[in-house]
Short mmCIF file of C-alpha atoms and ligand atoms in Angstrom, two decimals:
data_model
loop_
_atom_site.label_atom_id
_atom_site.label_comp_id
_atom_site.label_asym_id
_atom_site.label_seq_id
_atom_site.Cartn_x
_atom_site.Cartn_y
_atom_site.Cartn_z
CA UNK Z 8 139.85 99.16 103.78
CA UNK Z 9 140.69 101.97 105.61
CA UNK Z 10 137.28 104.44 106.23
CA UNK Z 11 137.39 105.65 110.02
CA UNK Z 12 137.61 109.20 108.56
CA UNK Z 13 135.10 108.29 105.72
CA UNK Z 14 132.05 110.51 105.50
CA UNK Z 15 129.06 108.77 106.97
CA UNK Z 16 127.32 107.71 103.38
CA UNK Z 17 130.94 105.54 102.51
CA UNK Z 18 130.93 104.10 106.32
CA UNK Z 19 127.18 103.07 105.56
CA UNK Z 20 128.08 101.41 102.13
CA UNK Z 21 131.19 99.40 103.55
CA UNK Z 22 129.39 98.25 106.93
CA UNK Z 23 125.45 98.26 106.53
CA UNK Z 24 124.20 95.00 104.99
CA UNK Z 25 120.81 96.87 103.35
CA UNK Z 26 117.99 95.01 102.37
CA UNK Z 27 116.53 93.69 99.46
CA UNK Z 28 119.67 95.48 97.79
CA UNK Z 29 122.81 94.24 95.74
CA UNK Z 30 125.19 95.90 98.21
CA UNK Z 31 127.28 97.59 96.11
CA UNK Z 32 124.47 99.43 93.81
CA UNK Z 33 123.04 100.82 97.45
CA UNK Z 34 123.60 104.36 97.74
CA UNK Z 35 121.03 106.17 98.84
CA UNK Z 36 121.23 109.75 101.24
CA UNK Z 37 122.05 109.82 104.40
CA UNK Z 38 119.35 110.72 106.44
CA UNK Z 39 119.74 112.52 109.82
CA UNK Z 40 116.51 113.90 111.00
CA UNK Z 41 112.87 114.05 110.03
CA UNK Z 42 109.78 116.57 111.11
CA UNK Z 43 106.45 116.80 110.01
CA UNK Z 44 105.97 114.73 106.30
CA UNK Z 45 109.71 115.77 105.40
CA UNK Z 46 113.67 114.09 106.13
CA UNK Z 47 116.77 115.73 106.31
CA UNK Z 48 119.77 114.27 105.13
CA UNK Z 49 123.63 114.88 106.16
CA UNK Z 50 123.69 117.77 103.36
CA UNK Z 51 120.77 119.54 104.51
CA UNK Z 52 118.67 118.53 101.62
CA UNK Z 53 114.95 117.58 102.40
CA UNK Z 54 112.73 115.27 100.85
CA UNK Z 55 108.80 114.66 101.15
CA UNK Z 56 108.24 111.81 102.58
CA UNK Z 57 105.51 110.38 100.29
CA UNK Z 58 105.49 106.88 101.30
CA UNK Z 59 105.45 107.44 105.05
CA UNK Z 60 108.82 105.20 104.70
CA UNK Z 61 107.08 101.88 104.36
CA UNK Z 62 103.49 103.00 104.40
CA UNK Z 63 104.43 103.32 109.05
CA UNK Z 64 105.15 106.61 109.57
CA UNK Z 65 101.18 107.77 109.68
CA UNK Z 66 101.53 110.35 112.34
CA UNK Z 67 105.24 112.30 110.40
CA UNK Z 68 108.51 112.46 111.92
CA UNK Z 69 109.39 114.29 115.03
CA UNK Z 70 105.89 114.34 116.58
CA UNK Z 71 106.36 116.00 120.07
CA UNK Z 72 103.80 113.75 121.28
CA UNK Z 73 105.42 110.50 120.88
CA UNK Z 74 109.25 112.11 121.46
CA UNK Z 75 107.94 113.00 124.76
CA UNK Z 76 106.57 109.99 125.68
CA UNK Z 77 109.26 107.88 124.48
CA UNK Z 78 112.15 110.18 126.40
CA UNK Z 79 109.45 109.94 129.69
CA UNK Z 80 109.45 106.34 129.64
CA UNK Z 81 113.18 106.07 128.86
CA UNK Z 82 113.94 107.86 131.99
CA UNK Z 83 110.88 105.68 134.32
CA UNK Z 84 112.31 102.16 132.80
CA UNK Z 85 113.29 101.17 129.65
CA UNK Z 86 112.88 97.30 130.01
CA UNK Z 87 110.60 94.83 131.91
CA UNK Z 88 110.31 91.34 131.21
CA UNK Z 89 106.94 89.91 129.73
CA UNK Z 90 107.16 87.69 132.98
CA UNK Z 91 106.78 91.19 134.96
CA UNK Z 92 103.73 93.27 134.59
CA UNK Z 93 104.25 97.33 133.31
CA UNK Z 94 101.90 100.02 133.77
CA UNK Z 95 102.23 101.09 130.28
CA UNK Z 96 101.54 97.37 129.02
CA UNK Z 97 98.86 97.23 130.77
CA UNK Z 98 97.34 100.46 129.70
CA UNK Z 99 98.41 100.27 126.07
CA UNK Z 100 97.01 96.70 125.61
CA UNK Z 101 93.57 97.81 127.22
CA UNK Z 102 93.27 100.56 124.77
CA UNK Z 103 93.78 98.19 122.19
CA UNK Z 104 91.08 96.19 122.62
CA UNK Z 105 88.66 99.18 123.17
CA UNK Z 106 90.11 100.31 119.62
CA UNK Z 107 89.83 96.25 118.24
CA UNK Z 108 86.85 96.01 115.86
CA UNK Z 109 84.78 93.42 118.39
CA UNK Z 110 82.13 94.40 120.59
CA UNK Z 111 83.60 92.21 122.88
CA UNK Z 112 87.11 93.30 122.37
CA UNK Z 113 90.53 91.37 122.66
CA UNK Z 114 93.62 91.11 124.00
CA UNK Z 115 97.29 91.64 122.66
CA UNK Z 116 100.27 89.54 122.01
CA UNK Z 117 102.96 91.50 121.42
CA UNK Z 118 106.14 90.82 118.72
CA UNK Z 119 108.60 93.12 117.69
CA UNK Z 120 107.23 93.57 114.02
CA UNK Z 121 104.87 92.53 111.46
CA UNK Z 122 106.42 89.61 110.28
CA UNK Z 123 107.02 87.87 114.15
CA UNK Z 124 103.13 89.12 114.56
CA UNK Z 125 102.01 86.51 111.47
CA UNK Z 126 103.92 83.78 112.93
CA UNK Z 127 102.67 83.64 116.30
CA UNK Z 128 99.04 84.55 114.28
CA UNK Z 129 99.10 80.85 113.03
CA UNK Z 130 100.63 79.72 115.61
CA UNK Z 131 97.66 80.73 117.91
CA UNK Z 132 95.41 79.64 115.01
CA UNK Z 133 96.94 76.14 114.69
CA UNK Z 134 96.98 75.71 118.26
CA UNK Z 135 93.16 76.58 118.98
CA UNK Z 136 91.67 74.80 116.04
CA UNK Z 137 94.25 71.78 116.22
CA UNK Z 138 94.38 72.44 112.36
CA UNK Z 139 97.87 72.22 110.78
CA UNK Z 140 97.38 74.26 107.62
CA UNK Z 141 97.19 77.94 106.52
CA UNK Z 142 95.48 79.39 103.55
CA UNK Z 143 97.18 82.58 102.39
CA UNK Z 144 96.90 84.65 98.87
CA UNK Z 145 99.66 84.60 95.70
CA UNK Z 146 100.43 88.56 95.97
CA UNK Z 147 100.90 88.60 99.72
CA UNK Z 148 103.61 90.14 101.79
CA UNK Z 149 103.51 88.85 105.03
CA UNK Z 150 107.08 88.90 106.21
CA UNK Z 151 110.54 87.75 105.09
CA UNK Z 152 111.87 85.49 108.08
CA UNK Z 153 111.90 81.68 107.10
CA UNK Z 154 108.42 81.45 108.89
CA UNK Z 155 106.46 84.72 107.64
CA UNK Z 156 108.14 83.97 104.62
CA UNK Z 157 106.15 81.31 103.94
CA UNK Z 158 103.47 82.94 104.65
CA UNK Z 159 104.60 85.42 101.68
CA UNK Z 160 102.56 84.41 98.38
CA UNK Z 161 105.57 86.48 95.69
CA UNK Z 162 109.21 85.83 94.54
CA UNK Z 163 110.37 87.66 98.33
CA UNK Z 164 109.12 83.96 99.41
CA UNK Z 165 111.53 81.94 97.82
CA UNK Z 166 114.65 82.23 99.93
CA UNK Z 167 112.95 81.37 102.15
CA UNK Z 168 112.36 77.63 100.57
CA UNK Z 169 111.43 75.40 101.53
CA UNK Z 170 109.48 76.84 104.05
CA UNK Z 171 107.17 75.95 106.75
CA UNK Z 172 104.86 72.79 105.61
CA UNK Z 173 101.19 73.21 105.53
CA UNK Z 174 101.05 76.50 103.95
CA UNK Z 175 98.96 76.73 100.65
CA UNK Z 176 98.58 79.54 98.62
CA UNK Z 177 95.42 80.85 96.26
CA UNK Z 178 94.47 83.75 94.42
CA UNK Z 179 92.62 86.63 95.64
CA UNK Z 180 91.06 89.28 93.66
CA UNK Z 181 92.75 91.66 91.14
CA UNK Z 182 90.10 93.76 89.19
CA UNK Z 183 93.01 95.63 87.27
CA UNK Z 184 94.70 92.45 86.15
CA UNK Z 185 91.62 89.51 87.12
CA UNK Z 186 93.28 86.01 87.25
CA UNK Z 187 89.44 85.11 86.58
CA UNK Z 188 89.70 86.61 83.30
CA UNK Z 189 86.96 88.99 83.45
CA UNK Z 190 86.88 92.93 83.89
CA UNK Z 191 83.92 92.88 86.04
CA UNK Z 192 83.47 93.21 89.63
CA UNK Z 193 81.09 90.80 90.73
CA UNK Z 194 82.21 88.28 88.79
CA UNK Z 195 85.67 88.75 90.20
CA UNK Z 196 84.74 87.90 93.70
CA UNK Z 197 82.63 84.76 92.35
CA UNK Z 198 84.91 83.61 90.59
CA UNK Z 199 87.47 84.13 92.91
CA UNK Z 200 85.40 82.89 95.99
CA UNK Z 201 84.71 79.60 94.15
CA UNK Z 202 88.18 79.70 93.41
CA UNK Z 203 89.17 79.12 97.16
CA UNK Z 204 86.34 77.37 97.99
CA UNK Z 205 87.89 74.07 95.27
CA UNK Z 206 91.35 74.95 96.51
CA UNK Z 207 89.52 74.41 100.25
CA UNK Z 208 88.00 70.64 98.56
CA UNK Z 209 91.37 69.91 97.15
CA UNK Z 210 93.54 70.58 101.07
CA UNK Z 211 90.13 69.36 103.12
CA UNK Z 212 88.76 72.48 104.89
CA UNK Z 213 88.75 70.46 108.35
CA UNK Z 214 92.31 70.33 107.86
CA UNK Z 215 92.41 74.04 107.41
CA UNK Z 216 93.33 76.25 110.89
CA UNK Z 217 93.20 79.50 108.91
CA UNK Z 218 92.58 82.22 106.22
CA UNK Z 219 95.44 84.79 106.26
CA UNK Z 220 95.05 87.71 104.02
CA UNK Z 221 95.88 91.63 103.82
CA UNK Z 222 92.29 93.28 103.65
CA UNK Z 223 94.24 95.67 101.37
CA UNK Z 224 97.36 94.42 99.76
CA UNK Z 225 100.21 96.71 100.09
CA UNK Z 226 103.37 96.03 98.82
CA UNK Z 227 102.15 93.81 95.62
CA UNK Z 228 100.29 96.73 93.90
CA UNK Z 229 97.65 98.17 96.83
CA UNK Z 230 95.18 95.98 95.17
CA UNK Z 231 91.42 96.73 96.89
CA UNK Z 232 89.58 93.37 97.09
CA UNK Z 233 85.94 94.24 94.99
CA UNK Z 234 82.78 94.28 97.00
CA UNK Z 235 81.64 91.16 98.59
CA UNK Z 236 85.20 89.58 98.70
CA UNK Z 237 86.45 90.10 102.42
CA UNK Z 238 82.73 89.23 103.73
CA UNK Z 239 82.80 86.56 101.24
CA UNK Z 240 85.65 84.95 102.92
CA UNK Z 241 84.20 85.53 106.25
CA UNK Z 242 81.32 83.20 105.56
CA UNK Z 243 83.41 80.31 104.00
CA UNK Z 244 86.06 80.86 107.28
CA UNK Z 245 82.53 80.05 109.72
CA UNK Z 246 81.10 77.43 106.87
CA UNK Z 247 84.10 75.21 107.57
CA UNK Z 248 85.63 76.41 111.04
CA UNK Z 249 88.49 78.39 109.39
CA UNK Z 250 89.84 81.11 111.85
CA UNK Z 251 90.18 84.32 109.39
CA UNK Z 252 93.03 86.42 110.21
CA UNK Z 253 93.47 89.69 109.15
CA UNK Z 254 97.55 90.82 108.43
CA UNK Z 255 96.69 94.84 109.09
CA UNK Z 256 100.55 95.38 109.24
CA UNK Z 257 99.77 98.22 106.71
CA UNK Z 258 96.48 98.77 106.83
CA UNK Z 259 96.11 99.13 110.38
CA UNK Z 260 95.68 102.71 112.27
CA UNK Z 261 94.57 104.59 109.96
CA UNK Z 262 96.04 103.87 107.03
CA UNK Z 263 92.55 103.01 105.24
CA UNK Z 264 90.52 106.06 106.92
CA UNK Z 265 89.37 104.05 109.92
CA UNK Z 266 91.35 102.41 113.05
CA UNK Z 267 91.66 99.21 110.93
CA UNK Z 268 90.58 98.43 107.49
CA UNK Z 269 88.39 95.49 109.32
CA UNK Z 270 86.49 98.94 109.86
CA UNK Z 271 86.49 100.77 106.96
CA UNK Z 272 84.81 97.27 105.09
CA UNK Z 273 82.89 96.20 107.95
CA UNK Z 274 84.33 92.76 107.94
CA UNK Z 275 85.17 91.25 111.32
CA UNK Z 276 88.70 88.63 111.47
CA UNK Z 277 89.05 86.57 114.48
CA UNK Z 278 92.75 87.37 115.00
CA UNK Z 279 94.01 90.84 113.52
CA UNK Z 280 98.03 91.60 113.36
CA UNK Z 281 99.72 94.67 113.13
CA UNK Z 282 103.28 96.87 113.39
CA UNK Z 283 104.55 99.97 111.42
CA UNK Z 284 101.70 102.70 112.70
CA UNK Z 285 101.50 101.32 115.94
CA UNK Z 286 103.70 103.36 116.77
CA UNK Z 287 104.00 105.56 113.97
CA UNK Z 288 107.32 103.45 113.51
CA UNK Z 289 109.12 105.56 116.21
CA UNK Z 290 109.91 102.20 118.10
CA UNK Z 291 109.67 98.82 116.73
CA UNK Z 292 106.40 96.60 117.58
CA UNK Z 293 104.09 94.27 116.17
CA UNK Z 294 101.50 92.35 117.84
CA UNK Z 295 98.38 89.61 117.23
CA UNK Z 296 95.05 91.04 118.33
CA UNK Z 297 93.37 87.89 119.12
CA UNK Z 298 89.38 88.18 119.70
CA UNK Z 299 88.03 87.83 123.59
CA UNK Z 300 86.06 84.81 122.47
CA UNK Z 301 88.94 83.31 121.22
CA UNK Z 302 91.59 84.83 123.38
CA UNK Z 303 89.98 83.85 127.26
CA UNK Z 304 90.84 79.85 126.01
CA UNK Z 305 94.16 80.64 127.17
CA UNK Z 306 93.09 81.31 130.64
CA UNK Z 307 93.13 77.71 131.22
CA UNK Z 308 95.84 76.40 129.34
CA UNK Z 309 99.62 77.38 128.13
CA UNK Z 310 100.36 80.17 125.26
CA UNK Z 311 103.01 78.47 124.10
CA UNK Z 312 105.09 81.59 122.52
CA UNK Z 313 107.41 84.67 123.72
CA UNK Z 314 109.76 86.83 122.52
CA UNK Z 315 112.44 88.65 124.63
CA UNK Z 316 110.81 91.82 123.40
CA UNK Z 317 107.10 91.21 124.26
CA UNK Z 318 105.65 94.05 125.39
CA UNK Z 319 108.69 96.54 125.54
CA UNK Z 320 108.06 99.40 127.53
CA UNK Z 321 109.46 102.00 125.11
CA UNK Z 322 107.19 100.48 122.42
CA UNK Z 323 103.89 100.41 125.34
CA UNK Z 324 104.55 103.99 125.59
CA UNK Z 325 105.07 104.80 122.21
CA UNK Z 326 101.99 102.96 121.34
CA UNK Z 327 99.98 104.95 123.88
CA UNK Z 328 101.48 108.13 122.56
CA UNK Z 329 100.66 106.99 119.48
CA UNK Z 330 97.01 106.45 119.93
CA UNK Z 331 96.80 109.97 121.80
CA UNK Z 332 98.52 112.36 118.71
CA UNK Z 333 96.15 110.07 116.31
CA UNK Z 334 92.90 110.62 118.29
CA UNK Z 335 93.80 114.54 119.12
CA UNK Z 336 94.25 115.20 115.34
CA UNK Z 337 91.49 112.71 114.53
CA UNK Z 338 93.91 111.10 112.03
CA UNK Z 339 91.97 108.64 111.62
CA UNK Z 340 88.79 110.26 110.07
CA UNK Z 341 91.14 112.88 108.26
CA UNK Z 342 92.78 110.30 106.22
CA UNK Z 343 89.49 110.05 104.29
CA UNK Z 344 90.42 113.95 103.39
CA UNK Z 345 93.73 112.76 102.43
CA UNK Z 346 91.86 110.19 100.22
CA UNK Z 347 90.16 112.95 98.05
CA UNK Z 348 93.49 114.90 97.96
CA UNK Z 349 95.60 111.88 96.70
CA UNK Z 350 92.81 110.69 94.24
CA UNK Z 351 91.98 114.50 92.68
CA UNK Z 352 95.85 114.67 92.48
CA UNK Z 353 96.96 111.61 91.15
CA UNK Z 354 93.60 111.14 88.37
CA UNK Z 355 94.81 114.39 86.97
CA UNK Z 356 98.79 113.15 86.56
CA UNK Z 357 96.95 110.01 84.92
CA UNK Z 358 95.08 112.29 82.80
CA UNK Z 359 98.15 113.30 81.82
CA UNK Z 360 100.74 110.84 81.71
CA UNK Z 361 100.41 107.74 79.39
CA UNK Z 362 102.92 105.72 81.55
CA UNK Z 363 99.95 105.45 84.15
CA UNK Z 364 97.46 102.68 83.76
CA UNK Z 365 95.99 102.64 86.83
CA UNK Z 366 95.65 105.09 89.95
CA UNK Z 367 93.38 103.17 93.19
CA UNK Z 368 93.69 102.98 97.04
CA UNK Z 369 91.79 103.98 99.90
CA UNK Z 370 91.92 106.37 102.88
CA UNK Z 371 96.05 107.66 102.42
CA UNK Z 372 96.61 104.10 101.00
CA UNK Z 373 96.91 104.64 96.89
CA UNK Z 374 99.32 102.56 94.27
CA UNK Z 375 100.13 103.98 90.99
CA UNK Z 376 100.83 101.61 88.50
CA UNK Z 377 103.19 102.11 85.71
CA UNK Z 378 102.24 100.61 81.65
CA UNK Z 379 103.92 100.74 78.74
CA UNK Z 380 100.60 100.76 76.93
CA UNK Z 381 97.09 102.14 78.57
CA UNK Z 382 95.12 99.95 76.19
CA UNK Z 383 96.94 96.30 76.31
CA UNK Z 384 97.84 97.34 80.56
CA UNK Z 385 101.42 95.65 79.50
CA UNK Z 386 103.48 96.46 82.86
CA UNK Z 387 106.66 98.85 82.43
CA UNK Z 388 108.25 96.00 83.96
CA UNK Z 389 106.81 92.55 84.70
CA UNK Z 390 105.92 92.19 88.01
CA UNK Z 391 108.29 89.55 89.60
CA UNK Z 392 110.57 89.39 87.09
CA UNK Z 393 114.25 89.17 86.80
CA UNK Z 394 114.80 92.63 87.26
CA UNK Z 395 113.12 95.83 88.92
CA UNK Z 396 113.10 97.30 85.33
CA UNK Z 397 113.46 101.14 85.48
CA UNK Z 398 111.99 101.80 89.23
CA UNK Z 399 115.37 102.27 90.96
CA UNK Z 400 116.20 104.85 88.31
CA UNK Z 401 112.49 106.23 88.75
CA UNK Z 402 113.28 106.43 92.61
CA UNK Z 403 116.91 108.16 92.74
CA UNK Z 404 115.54 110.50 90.26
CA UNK Z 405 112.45 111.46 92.88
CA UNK Z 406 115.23 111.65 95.32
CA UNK Z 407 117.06 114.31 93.32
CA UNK Z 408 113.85 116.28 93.22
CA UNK Z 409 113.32 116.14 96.86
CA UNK Z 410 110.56 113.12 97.24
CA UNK Z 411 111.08 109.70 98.41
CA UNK Z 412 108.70 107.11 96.82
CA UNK Z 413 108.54 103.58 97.87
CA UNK Z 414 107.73 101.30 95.13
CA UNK Z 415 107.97 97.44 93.71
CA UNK Z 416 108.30 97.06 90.09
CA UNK Z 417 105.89 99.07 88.18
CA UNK Z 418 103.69 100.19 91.37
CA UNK Z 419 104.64 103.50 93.15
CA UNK Z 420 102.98 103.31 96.86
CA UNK Z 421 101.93 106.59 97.43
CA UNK Z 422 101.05 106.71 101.17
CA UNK Z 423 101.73 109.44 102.94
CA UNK Z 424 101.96 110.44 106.93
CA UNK Z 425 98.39 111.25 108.29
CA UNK Z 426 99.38 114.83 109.02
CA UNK Z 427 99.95 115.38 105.37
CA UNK Z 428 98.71 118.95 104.49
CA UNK Z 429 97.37 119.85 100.77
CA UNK Z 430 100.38 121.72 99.92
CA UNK Z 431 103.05 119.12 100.71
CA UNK Z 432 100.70 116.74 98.47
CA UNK Z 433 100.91 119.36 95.48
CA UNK Z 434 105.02 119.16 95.97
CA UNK Z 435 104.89 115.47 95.44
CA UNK Z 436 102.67 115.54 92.59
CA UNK Z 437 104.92 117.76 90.96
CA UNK Z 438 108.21 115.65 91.49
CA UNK Z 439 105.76 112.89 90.19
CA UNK Z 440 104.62 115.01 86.69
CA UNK Z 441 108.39 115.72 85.88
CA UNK Z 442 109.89 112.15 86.69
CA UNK Z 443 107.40 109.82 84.91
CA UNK Z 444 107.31 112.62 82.23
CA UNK Z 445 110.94 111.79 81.66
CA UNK Z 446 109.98 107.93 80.81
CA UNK Z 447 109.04 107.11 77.33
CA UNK Z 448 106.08 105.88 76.59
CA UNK Z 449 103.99 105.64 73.25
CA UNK Z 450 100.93 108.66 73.94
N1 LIG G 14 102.66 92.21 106.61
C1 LIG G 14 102.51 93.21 105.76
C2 LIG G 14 101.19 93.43 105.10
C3 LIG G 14 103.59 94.05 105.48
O1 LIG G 14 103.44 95.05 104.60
C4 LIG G 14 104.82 93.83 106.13
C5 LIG G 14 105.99 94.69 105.86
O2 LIG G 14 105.99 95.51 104.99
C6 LIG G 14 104.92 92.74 107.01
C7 LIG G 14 103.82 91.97 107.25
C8 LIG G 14 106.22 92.45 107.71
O3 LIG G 14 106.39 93.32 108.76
P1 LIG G 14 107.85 93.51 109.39
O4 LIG G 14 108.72 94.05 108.33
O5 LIG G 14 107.62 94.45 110.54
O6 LIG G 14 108.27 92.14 109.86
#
């Protein structure tokens, strides 16, 4: 096939394997530049970017903040080995742990994403507790490499098979649909904590390194755990000597309306990961905040784990960047304003629009999710099930009315950048109105 004089959308088809995607049914815009909340694709067309791409770009595109910083460290060095110190390392991994939620702070190991960050997560976890297994909820994303993947408690798991051994799965809390049959709050996190607790008598808890769990789930609905949950899981984790670790891949800077959702719920982990707003997604890193009282064991003895890309100095100084543009705009705090914004606007499309069952989140963290019936909560389409039902439609459709929405099955994740203004939101909910007014649904 010849396509060297091919427009750039056919070259992207024919030579980009995309993700998650039959190949051939890919074909979305090509984008070429981004500022503020909205992309630009190869036409000129713009689109609001109402997911923040995948719930990671909290700070917008283009920020001159992090461009700066990122062109200044491209010209000083652009890579040291983790074997080497760096300045910016240094620097960025100190201001982490002054930012960790621990009085006694913590200290980084950096990955290159999310996903590497849950790995080396249990990895420390097994390692320090001599424990070989790993608790971690049905609904989870937690990665999609054979290792996170495991890790990964939905149907983006089972390539992945078989898996990493020792890795058992259990159900969290889901107050919209409860698998502990009941629509009440406080009997969703009993149930659900005596729930683990028997799945913790059936694996032996001493045989148990760790609790791994999104303090908000993202991609498999933004479900918020119901009061008592997250601090209930604390207190098993120190009952039986269970390191809990926190996956704050999403919910981390910001995202929730504090630095970390840990934060926001006043629940403390003993190992933290995160990626995406790290850096606002301008460069790719992860990492595995690991607790000073856990973390100073390594002094005297080996961390057995590295990556090439530990600690990249374009990724330091985006970080750093990064943590500047989100204290100067005090991001953090303003994505509680974003929170009333998103919840006055979306309420009233659920008001209405019948196809919504169900509008929740936190901070600029909120999933809408899709019913074919308000009363029975019947999904548009089943959640894991053989097909994605009538999102992709839903999405190409936003596309053509300038908003890109990321979504899974009948859950829209509406997540906007930090810098979101009021305005921008109104544009989105607008695109929103007129799209899922076009899908038929019994009033
Ligand atoms: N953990 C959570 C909660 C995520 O949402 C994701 C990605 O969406 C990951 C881990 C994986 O991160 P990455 O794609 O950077 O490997």
């Amino acid at each position: 096939m010849t396509v060297l004089a091919a427009d750039t959308r056919t070259k992207h088809a024919r030579f980009v394997l995309t993700p998650w995607s039959i190949q051939g049914a890919a074909n979305p815009p090509t984008i070429e530049r981004g500022a503020g909340s909205f992309l630009y694709d190869t036409d000129g067309r713009r689109y609001l970017d109402l997911s923040a791409g995948l719930v990671a770009v909290n700070l917008g595109h283009a920020h001159p903040t992090l461009v700066e910083a990122i062109a200044r460290q491209a010209a000083r060095v652009c890579y040291v080995t983790p074997a080497l110190g760096n300045d910016e390392r240094a620097e960025f991994a100190a201001e982490l742990s002054e930012l960790s939620p621990w009085a006694e702070g913590g200290r980084t190991f950096f990955t290159a994403g999310g996903g590497e960050a849950n790995e080396d997560a249990i990895k420390v976890a097994r390692l320090v507790t001599g424990r070989p297994k790993v608790l971690t909820a049905f609904r989870s994303f937690h990665g999609s490499a054979p290792g996170a993947g495991t890790l990964t408690g939905e149907n983006r798991r089972w390539p992945t098979e078989p898996g990493l051994p020792g890795v058992v799965h259990f159900f969290a809390p889901f107050p919209y649909r409860s698998p502990f049959y009941t629509r009440d709050a406080a009997t969703e996190t009993q149930r659900a904590l005596e729930h683990i607790e028997l799945v913790l008598t059936y694996e032996d808890p001493g045989r148990v390194a760790a609790i791994l769990i999104e303090p908000v789930v993202g991609t498999n609905g933004v479900i918020i755990y119901p009061e008592g949950y997250l601090s209930g899981l604390r207190a098993l984790c120190d009952r039986h000597g269970i390191l809990l670790i926190f996956d704050e891949v999403m919910t981390g800077f910001g995202r929730t309306g504090a630095a970390f959702a840990s934060d926001r719920f006043g629940v403390l982990p003993d190992l933290l990961t995160f990626a995406k707003g790290a850096t606002s997604a301008y460069v790719p890193l992860g990492g595995v905040l690991v607790r000073e009282t856990i973390a100073e064991g390594f002094e005297r003895r080996v961390l057995p784990t590295g990556h090439t890309f530990s600690g990249h100095p374009l990724a330091m100084a985006a970080g750093r960047a990064a943590l500047r543009a989100y204290a100067e705009g005090d991001l953090f705090v303003r994505a509680r304003t974003v929170e009333g914004w998103l919840r006055e606007g979306l309420e009233r499309l659920k008001e209405r629009l019948p196809v919504i069952g169900d509008v929740r989140g936190v901070g600029a963290f909120f999933g809408v999710e899709l019913v074919k019936d308000r009363a029975t909560r019947e999904p548009l389409t089943p959640w894991q099930g053989t097909s994605p039902g009538p999102l992709p439609a839903l999405q190409r459709r936003l596309l053509e009315l300038g908003v890109y929405v990321f979504g899974r099955y009948n859950v829209l994740l509406i997540t906007p950048p930090l810098i979101v203004e009021r305005d921008e939101l109104e544009l989105g909910f607008e695109a929103l109105e007129r799209a899922l007014g076009e899908i038929d649904v019994p009033a």
